[in-house]
mmCIF file with all atom_site columns, C-alpha atoms in Angstrom:
data_model
loop_
_atom_site.group_PDB
_atom_site.id
_atom_site.type_symbol
_atom_site.label_atom_id
_atom_site.label_alt_id
_atom_site.label_comp_id
_atom_site.label_asym_id
_atom_site.label_entity_id
_atom_site.label_seq_id
_atom_site.pdbx_PDB_ins_code
_atom_site.Cartn_x
_atom_site.Cartn_y
_atom_site.Cartn_z
_atom_site.occupancy
_atom_site.B_iso_or_equiv
_atom_site.pdbx_formal_charge
_atom_site.auth_seq_id
_atom_site.auth_comp_id
_atom_site.auth_asym_id
_atom_site.auth_atom_id
_atom_site.pdbx_PDB_model_num
ATOM 1   C CA . MET Z 1 1   ? -26.816 30.265  57.472  1.00 0.00 ? 1   MET Z CA 1
ATOM 2   C CA . LYS Z 1 2   ? -25.115 32.241  54.788  1.00 0.00 ? 2   LYS Z CA 1
ATOM 3   C CA . ASN Z 1 3   ? -23.030 29.186  53.823  1.00 0.00 ? 3   ASN Z CA 1
ATOM 4   C CA . LEU Z 1 4   ? -26.088 26.953  53.731  1.00 0.00 ? 4   LEU Z CA 1
ATOM 5   C CA . PHE Z 1 5   ? -27.917 29.410  51.467  1.00 0.00 ? 5   PHE Z CA 1
ATOM 6   C CA . PHE Z 1 6   ? -24.870 29.596  49.178  1.00 0.00 ? 6   PHE Z CA 1
ATOM 7   C CA . LEU Z 1 7   ? -24.656 25.779  49.049  1.00 0.00 ? 7   LEU Z CA 1
ATOM 8   C CA . VAL Z 1 8   ? -28.373 25.403  48.161  1.00 0.00 ? 8   VAL Z CA 1
ATOM 9   C CA . LEU Z 1 9   ? -28.078 28.111  45.521  1.00 0.00 ? 9   LEU Z CA 1
ATOM 10  C CA . LEU Z 1 10  ? -24.996 26.420  44.099  1.00 0.00 ? 10  LEU Z CA 1
ATOM 11  C CA . ILE Z 1 11  ? -26.679 22.991  43.898  1.00 0.00 ? 11  ILE Z CA 1
ATOM 12  C CA . PHE Z 1 12  ? -29.947 24.219  42.368  1.00 0.00 ? 12  PHE Z CA 1
ATOM 13  C CA . GLY Z 1 13  ? -28.227 26.745  40.129  1.00 0.00 ? 13  GLY Z CA 1
ATOM 14  C CA . PHE Z 1 14  ? -25.972 24.154  38.477  1.00 0.00 ? 14  PHE Z CA 1
ATOM 15  C CA . SER Z 1 15  ? -28.700 21.522  38.258  1.00 0.00 ? 15  SER Z CA 1
ATOM 16  C CA . SER Z 1 16  ? -30.542 23.621  35.688  1.00 0.00 ? 16  SER Z CA 1
ATOM 17  C CA . VAL Z 1 17  ? -27.390 23.778  33.515  1.00 0.00 ? 17  VAL Z CA 1
ATOM 18  C CA . TRP Z 1 18  ? -27.002 19.977  33.468  1.00 0.00 ? 18  TRP Z CA 1
ATOM 19  C CA . ALA Z 1 19  ? -29.044 17.917  31.052  1.00 0.00 ? 19  ALA Z CA 1
ATOM 20  C CA . GLN Z 1 20  ? -29.298 14.357  29.864  1.00 0.00 ? 20  GLN Z CA 1
ATOM 21  C CA . ILE Z 1 21  ? -27.910 13.788  26.364  1.00 0.00 ? 21  ILE Z CA 1
ATOM 22  C CA . SER Z 1 22  ? -29.207 10.811  24.378  1.00 0.00 ? 22  SER Z CA 1
ATOM 23  C CA . VAL Z 1 23  ? -27.626 9.653   21.139  1.00 0.00 ? 23  VAL Z CA 1
ATOM 24  C CA . GLN Z 1 24  ? -28.809 6.755   18.985  1.00 0.00 ? 24  GLN Z CA 1
ATOM 25  C CA . ASP Z 1 25  ? -26.483 4.906   16.603  1.00 0.00 ? 25  ASP Z CA 1
ATOM 26  C CA . THR Z 1 26  ? -27.949 4.813   13.099  1.00 0.00 ? 26  THR Z CA 1
ATOM 27  C CA . ILE Z 1 27  ? -26.108 1.652   12.062  1.00 0.00 ? 27  ILE Z CA 1
ATOM 28  C CA . SER Z 1 28  ? -26.501 -0.729  14.993  1.00 0.00 ? 28  SER Z CA 1
ATOM 29  C CA . GLY Z 1 29  ? -29.533 0.969   16.537  1.00 0.00 ? 29  GLY Z CA 1
ATOM 30  C CA . GLY Z 1 30  ? -27.861 1.147   19.937  1.00 0.00 ? 30  GLY Z CA 1
ATOM 31  C CA . ALA Z 1 31  ? -28.196 4.190   22.136  1.00 0.00 ? 31  ALA Z CA 1
ATOM 32  C CA . TYR Z 1 32  ? -26.184 5.782   24.886  1.00 0.00 ? 32  TYR Z CA 1
ATOM 33  C CA . HIS Z 1 33  ? -27.120 8.388   27.489  1.00 0.00 ? 33  HIS Z CA 1
ATOM 34  C CA . MET Z 1 34  ? -24.895 10.730  29.424  1.00 0.00 ? 34  MET Z CA 1
ATOM 35  C CA . GLN Z 1 35  ? -25.239 13.611  31.819  1.00 0.00 ? 35  GLN Z CA 1
ATOM 36  C CA . GLY Z 1 36  ? -23.608 16.809  30.731  1.00 0.00 ? 36  GLY Z CA 1
ATOM 37  C CA . VAL Z 1 37  ? -23.833 20.540  30.305  1.00 0.00 ? 37  VAL Z CA 1
ATOM 38  C CA . MET Z 1 38  ? -26.653 21.699  27.992  1.00 0.00 ? 38  MET Z CA 1
ATOM 39  C CA . GLY Z 1 39  ? -24.281 23.330  25.501  1.00 0.00 ? 39  GLY Z CA 1
ATOM 40  C CA . ILE Z 1 40  ? -22.429 20.054  25.034  1.00 0.00 ? 40  ILE Z CA 1
ATOM 41  C CA . ASP Z 1 41  ? -25.432 18.495  23.270  1.00 0.00 ? 41  ASP Z CA 1
ATOM 42  C CA . SER Z 1 42  ? -25.233 20.964  20.387  1.00 0.00 ? 42  SER Z CA 1
ATOM 43  C CA . LEU Z 1 43  ? -21.466 20.441  20.117  1.00 0.00 ? 43  LEU Z CA 1
ATOM 44  C CA . VAL Z 1 44  ? -21.918 16.660  19.998  1.00 0.00 ? 44  VAL Z CA 1
ATOM 45  C CA . GLN Z 1 45  ? -24.545 17.008  17.267  1.00 0.00 ? 45  GLN Z CA 1
ATOM 46  C CA . LYS Z 1 46  ? -22.293 19.294  15.207  1.00 0.00 ? 46  LYS Z CA 1
ATOM 47  C CA . THR Z 1 47  ? -19.395 16.841  15.531  1.00 0.00 ? 47  THR Z CA 1
ATOM 48  C CA . VAL Z 1 48  ? -21.616 13.920  14.546  1.00 0.00 ? 48  VAL Z CA 1
ATOM 49  C CA . GLN Z 1 49  ? -22.852 15.847  11.518  1.00 0.00 ? 49  GLN Z CA 1
ATOM 50  C CA . ALA Z 1 50  ? -19.329 16.832  10.487  1.00 0.00 ? 50  ALA Z CA 1
ATOM 51  C CA . LYS Z 1 51  ? -17.647 13.454  10.971  1.00 0.00 ? 51  LYS Z CA 1
ATOM 52  C CA . CYS Z 1 52  ? -20.296 10.799  10.531  1.00 0.00 ? 52  CYS Z CA 1
ATOM 53  C CA . PHE Z 1 53  ? -22.492 11.956  7.683   1.00 0.00 ? 53  PHE Z CA 1
ATOM 54  C CA . LYS Z 1 54  ? -20.792 11.974  4.327   1.00 0.00 ? 54  LYS Z CA 1
ATOM 55  C CA . PRO Z 1 55  ? -22.213 14.313  1.735   1.00 0.00 ? 55  PRO Z CA 1
ATOM 56  C CA . VAL Z 1 56  ? -23.534 12.856  -1.500  1.00 0.00 ? 56  VAL Z CA 1
ATOM 57  C CA . VAL Z 1 57  ? -21.083 13.776  -4.222  1.00 0.00 ? 57  VAL Z CA 1
ATOM 58  C CA . LYS Z 1 58  ? -22.021 13.607  -7.862  1.00 0.00 ? 58  LYS Z CA 1
ATOM 59  C CA . VAL Z 1 59  ? -19.472 11.556  -9.737  1.00 0.00 ? 59  VAL Z CA 1
ATOM 60  C CA . ASP Z 1 60  ? -18.773 12.944  -13.127 1.00 0.00 ? 60  ASP Z CA 1
ATOM 61  C CA . GLU Z 1 61  ? -18.377 10.359  -15.891 1.00 0.00 ? 61  GLU Z CA 1
ATOM 62  C CA . LYS Z 1 62  ? -14.770 11.257  -16.697 1.00 0.00 ? 62  LYS Z CA 1
ATOM 63  C CA . ALA Z 1 63  ? -13.596 10.599  -13.137 1.00 0.00 ? 63  ALA Z CA 1
ATOM 64  C CA . ASN Z 1 64  ? -15.534 7.324   -13.092 1.00 0.00 ? 64  ASN Z CA 1
ATOM 65  C CA . GLU Z 1 65  ? -13.940 6.275   -16.387 1.00 0.00 ? 65  GLU Z CA 1
ATOM 66  C CA . GLU Z 1 66  ? -10.473 7.078   -15.016 1.00 0.00 ? 66  GLU Z CA 1
ATOM 67  C CA . ALA Z 1 67  ? -11.178 4.949   -11.941 1.00 0.00 ? 67  ALA Z CA 1
ATOM 68  C CA . GLU Z 1 68  ? -12.168 2.002   -14.148 1.00 0.00 ? 68  GLU Z CA 1
ATOM 69  C CA . ASN Z 1 69  ? -9.005  2.347   -16.237 1.00 0.00 ? 69  ASN Z CA 1
ATOM 70  C CA . PHE Z 1 70  ? -6.692  2.623   -13.229 1.00 0.00 ? 70  PHE Z CA 1
ATOM 71  C CA . ASP Z 1 71  ? -3.118  1.631   -14.033 1.00 0.00 ? 71  ASP Z CA 1
ATOM 72  C CA . PRO Z 1 72  ? -1.258  0.239   -10.989 1.00 0.00 ? 72  PRO Z CA 1
ATOM 73  C CA . CYS Z 1 73  ? 2.094   0.679   -12.742 1.00 0.00 ? 73  CYS Z CA 1
ATOM 74  C CA . ALA Z 1 74  ? 1.616   4.423   -13.275 1.00 0.00 ? 74  ALA Z CA 1
ATOM 75  C CA . ARG Z 1 75  ? 2.874   5.470   -9.847  1.00 0.00 ? 75  ARG Z CA 1
ATOM 76  C CA . ASN Z 1 76  ? 5.466   2.740   -9.266  1.00 0.00 ? 76  ASN Z CA 1
ATOM 77  C CA . PRO Z 1 77  ? 7.271   1.730   -12.452 1.00 0.00 ? 77  PRO Z CA 1
ATOM 78  C CA . LYS Z 1 78  ? 9.448   -0.720  -10.486 1.00 0.00 ? 78  LYS Z CA 1
ATOM 79  C CA . VAL Z 1 79  ? 8.054   -3.130  -7.903  1.00 0.00 ? 79  VAL Z CA 1
ATOM 80  C CA . MET Z 1 80  ? 9.461   -6.024  -5.903  1.00 0.00 ? 80  MET Z CA 1
ATOM 81  C CA . GLY Z 1 81  ? 9.327   -9.208  -7.918  1.00 0.00 ? 81  GLY Z CA 1
ATOM 82  C CA . TYR Z 1 82  ? 11.638  -11.915 -9.189  1.00 0.00 ? 82  TYR Z CA 1
ATOM 83  C CA . LYS Z 1 83  ? 14.308  -12.338 -11.844 1.00 0.00 ? 83  LYS Z CA 1
ATOM 84  C CA . ILE Z 1 84  ? 16.130  -15.407 -13.090 1.00 0.00 ? 84  ILE Z CA 1
ATOM 85  C CA . GLN Z 1 85  ? 19.814  -15.148 -12.216 1.00 0.00 ? 85  GLN Z CA 1
ATOM 86  C CA . ILE Z 1 86  ? 22.013  -16.897 -14.746 1.00 0.00 ? 86  ILE Z CA 1
ATOM 87  C CA . MET Z 1 87  ? 25.491  -15.923 -13.639 1.00 0.00 ? 87  MET Z CA 1
ATOM 88  C CA . TYR Z 1 88  ? 27.305  -14.266 -10.750 1.00 0.00 ? 88  TYR Z CA 1
ATOM 89  C CA . THR Z 1 89  ? 30.951  -13.409 -11.391 1.00 0.00 ? 89  THR Z CA 1
ATOM 90  C CA . LYS Z 1 90  ? 33.733  -10.897 -10.795 1.00 0.00 ? 90  LYS Z CA 1
ATOM 91  C CA . ASP Z 1 91  ? 34.827  -11.037 -14.466 1.00 0.00 ? 91  ASP Z CA 1
ATOM 92  C CA . ARG Z 1 92  ? 33.067  -8.441  -16.625 1.00 0.00 ? 92  ARG Z CA 1
ATOM 93  C CA . ASN Z 1 93  ? 34.048  -10.128 -19.888 1.00 0.00 ? 93  ASN Z CA 1
ATOM 94  C CA . ALA Z 1 94  ? 32.568  -13.442 -18.738 1.00 0.00 ? 94  ALA Z CA 1
ATOM 95  C CA . ALA Z 1 95  ? 29.359  -11.651 -17.768 1.00 0.00 ? 95  ALA Z CA 1
ATOM 96  C CA . ASN Z 1 96  ? 29.169  -9.965  -21.189 1.00 0.00 ? 96  ASN Z CA 1
ATOM 97  C CA . ARG Z 1 97  ? 29.689  -13.312 -22.952 1.00 0.00 ? 97  ARG Z CA 1
ATOM 98  C CA . ALA Z 1 98  ? 27.015  -14.974 -20.830 1.00 0.00 ? 98  ALA Z CA 1
ATOM 99  C CA . GLN Z 1 99  ? 24.608  -12.114 -21.518 1.00 0.00 ? 99  GLN Z CA 1
ATOM 100 C CA . SER Z 1 100 ? 25.044  -12.260 -25.302 1.00 0.00 ? 100 SER Z CA 1
ATOM 101 C CA . GLU Z 1 101 ? 24.916  -16.084 -25.321 1.00 0.00 ? 101 GLU Z CA 1
ATOM 102 C CA . PHE Z 1 102 ? 21.726  -16.056 -23.271 1.00 0.00 ? 102 PHE Z CA 1
ATOM 103 C CA . ALA Z 1 103 ? 20.129  -13.432 -25.560 1.00 0.00 ? 103 ALA Z CA 1
ATOM 104 C CA . ALA Z 1 104 ? 20.808  -15.673 -28.561 1.00 0.00 ? 104 ALA Z CA 1
ATOM 105 C CA . LYS Z 1 105 ? 19.311  -18.766 -26.892 1.00 0.00 ? 105 LYS Z CA 1
ATOM 106 C CA . PHE Z 1 106 ? 16.306  -17.074 -25.282 1.00 0.00 ? 106 PHE Z CA 1
ATOM 107 C CA . PRO Z 1 107 ? 15.251  -14.046 -27.367 1.00 0.00 ? 107 PRO Z CA 1
ATOM 108 C CA . ALA Z 1 108 ? 11.956  -13.676 -25.450 1.00 0.00 ? 108 ALA Z CA 1
ATOM 109 C CA . LEU Z 1 109 ? 13.801  -13.157 -22.132 1.00 0.00 ? 109 LEU Z CA 1
ATOM 110 C CA . VAL Z 1 110 ? 15.870  -9.996  -22.253 1.00 0.00 ? 110 VAL Z CA 1
ATOM 111 C CA . PRO Z 1 111 ? 19.016  -10.442 -20.143 1.00 0.00 ? 111 PRO Z CA 1
ATOM 112 C CA . GLU Z 1 112 ? 20.594  -7.603  -18.231 1.00 0.00 ? 112 GLU Z CA 1
ATOM 113 C CA . MET Z 1 113 ? 23.891  -7.233  -16.451 1.00 0.00 ? 113 MET Z CA 1
ATOM 114 C CA . VAL Z 1 114 ? 23.839  -5.652  -13.008 1.00 0.00 ? 114 VAL Z CA 1
ATOM 115 C CA . TYR Z 1 115 ? 27.029  -4.478  -11.330 1.00 0.00 ? 115 TYR Z CA 1
ATOM 116 C CA . THR Z 1 116 ? 27.087  -4.554  -7.546  1.00 0.00 ? 116 THR Z CA 1
ATOM 117 C CA . ARG Z 1 117 ? 30.621  -3.891  -6.439  1.00 0.00 ? 117 ARG Z CA 1
ATOM 118 C CA . PRO Z 1 118 ? 32.743  -6.021  -6.991  1.00 0.00 ? 118 PRO Z CA 1
ATOM 119 C CA . ASP Z 1 119 ? 30.483  -8.559  -8.738  1.00 0.00 ? 119 ASP Z CA 1
ATOM 120 C CA . TYR Z 1 120 ? 28.460  -8.789  -11.934 1.00 0.00 ? 120 TYR Z CA 1
ATOM 121 C CA . ARG Z 1 121 ? 25.090  -10.504 -12.154 1.00 0.00 ? 121 ARG Z CA 1
ATOM 122 C CA . VAL Z 1 122 ? 23.436  -11.595 -15.371 1.00 0.00 ? 122 VAL Z CA 1
ATOM 123 C CA . MET Z 1 123 ? 19.680  -11.759 -14.869 1.00 0.00 ? 123 MET Z CA 1
ATOM 124 C CA . ALA Z 1 124 ? 16.667  -12.120 -17.139 1.00 0.00 ? 124 ALA Z CA 1
ATOM 125 C CA . GLY Z 1 125 ? 12.903  -11.753 -17.003 1.00 0.00 ? 125 GLY Z CA 1
ATOM 126 C CA . ASP Z 1 126 ? 10.550  -9.740  -14.851 1.00 0.00 ? 126 ASP Z CA 1
ATOM 127 C CA . TYR Z 1 127 ? 8.040   -11.656 -12.746 1.00 0.00 ? 127 TYR Z CA 1
ATOM 128 C CA . PHE Z 1 128 ? 5.575   -10.704 -10.045 1.00 0.00 ? 128 PHE Z CA 1
ATOM 129 C CA . THR Z 1 129 ? 5.599   -14.121 -8.359  1.00 0.00 ? 129 THR Z CA 1
ATOM 130 C CA . LYS Z 1 130 ? 7.668   -17.305 -8.245  1.00 0.00 ? 130 LYS Z CA 1
ATOM 131 C CA . ARG Z 1 131 ? 4.765   -19.168 -9.795  1.00 0.00 ? 131 ARG Z CA 1
ATOM 132 C CA . SER Z 1 132 ? 4.715   -16.887 -12.844 1.00 0.00 ? 132 SER Z CA 1
ATOM 133 C CA . ALA Z 1 133 ? 8.470   -17.458 -13.313 1.00 0.00 ? 133 ALA Z CA 1
ATOM 134 C CA . ALA Z 1 134 ? 8.385   -21.238 -12.881 1.00 0.00 ? 134 ALA Z CA 1
ATOM 135 C CA . MET Z 1 135 ? 7.865   -22.173 -16.544 1.00 0.00 ? 135 MET Z CA 1
ATOM 136 C CA . ASP Z 1 136 ? 10.600  -19.874 -17.852 1.00 0.00 ? 136 ASP Z CA 1
ATOM 137 C CA . LEU Z 1 137 ? 12.955  -20.982 -15.074 1.00 0.00 ? 137 LEU Z CA 1
ATOM 138 C CA . ALA Z 1 138 ? 12.443  -24.637 -16.045 1.00 0.00 ? 138 ALA Z CA 1
ATOM 139 C CA . GLN Z 1 139 ? 13.383  -23.847 -19.672 1.00 0.00 ? 139 GLN Z CA 1
ATOM 140 C CA . VAL Z 1 140 ? 16.437  -21.814 -18.637 1.00 0.00 ? 140 VAL Z CA 1
ATOM 141 C CA . LYS Z 1 141 ? 17.629  -24.544 -16.239 1.00 0.00 ? 141 LYS Z CA 1
ATOM 142 C CA . ARG Z 1 142 ? 17.956  -26.963 -19.172 1.00 0.00 ? 142 ARG Z CA 1
ATOM 143 C CA . GLN Z 1 143 ? 20.723  -24.769 -20.617 1.00 0.00 ? 143 GLN Z CA 1
ATOM 144 C CA . TYR Z 1 144 ? 21.934  -23.148 -17.374 1.00 0.00 ? 144 TYR Z CA 1
ATOM 145 C CA . PRO Z 1 145 ? 21.578  -25.677 -14.517 1.00 0.00 ? 145 PRO Z CA 1
ATOM 146 C CA . GLY Z 1 146 ? 22.829  -23.147 -11.951 1.00 0.00 ? 146 GLY Z CA 1
ATOM 147 C CA . ALA Z 1 147 ? 20.053  -20.624 -12.726 1.00 0.00 ? 147 ALA Z CA 1
ATOM 148 C CA . PHE Z 1 148 ? 17.722  -19.673 -9.889  1.00 0.00 ? 148 PHE Z CA 1
ATOM 149 C CA . LEU Z 1 149 ? 15.199  -17.020 -8.879  1.00 0.00 ? 149 LEU Z CA 1
ATOM 150 C CA . VAL Z 1 150 ? 16.246  -13.929 -6.965  1.00 0.00 ? 150 VAL Z CA 1
ATOM 151 C CA . GLN Z 1 151 ? 13.997  -11.329 -5.437  1.00 0.00 ? 151 GLN Z CA 1
ATOM 152 C CA . TRP Z 1 152 ? 14.665  -8.078  -7.274  1.00 0.00 ? 152 TRP Z CA 1
ATOM 153 C CA . ARG Z 1 153 ? 13.023  -4.836  -8.336  1.00 0.00 ? 153 ARG Z CA 1
ATOM 154 C CA . VAL Z 1 154 ? 11.324  -5.475  -11.683 1.00 0.00 ? 154 VAL Z CA 1
ATOM 155 C CA . TRP Z 1 155 ? 9.657   -3.280  -14.271 1.00 0.00 ? 155 TRP Z CA 1
ATOM 156 C CA . CYS Z 1 156 ? 5.958   -3.388  -13.511 1.00 0.00 ? 156 CYS Z CA 1
ATOM 157 C CA . ARG Z 1 157 ? 4.844   -3.075  -17.130 1.00 0.00 ? 157 ARG Z CA 1
ATOM 158 C CA . LYS Z 1 158 ? 7.135   -5.889  -18.306 1.00 0.00 ? 158 LYS Z CA 1
ATOM 159 C CA . ALA Z 1 159 ? 6.440   -8.312  -15.456 1.00 0.00 ? 159 ALA Z CA 1
ATOM 160 C CA . LYS Z 1 160 ? 4.346   -11.436 -15.970 1.00 0.00 ? 160 LYS Z CA 1
#
């Protein structure tokens, strides 16, 4: 009898602690219901308030102006792009001659010599895409038939 009384007390005692929690989605309009402890409802509401509702923030005009004038090259001065490779050699003097000769023929495209042990590369131009380099590559190929595009880190502000 004592055990039966304890069991009934246990069942009815905990039933008053349990409650049905209903939440409705503000975007889709859907709703879900769950059974849980009464204190859980207030915790769910606090979490929803903290995570789902974004406070209205006044945007000051200076911050808005900075967002409009955003410069993508400010954080990354060098990005992956393409360069026109004119020469690849082990001879430094030949690379220097090719660089100066190229600079005389194509003053708009600044050539640079890159040393990657044990070879020298003479490359020119900074391009974001192959398409943007196509016209310059066609002009360079008339004088340097072996010229081709290589994927390389380019200066963001100079790139076309």
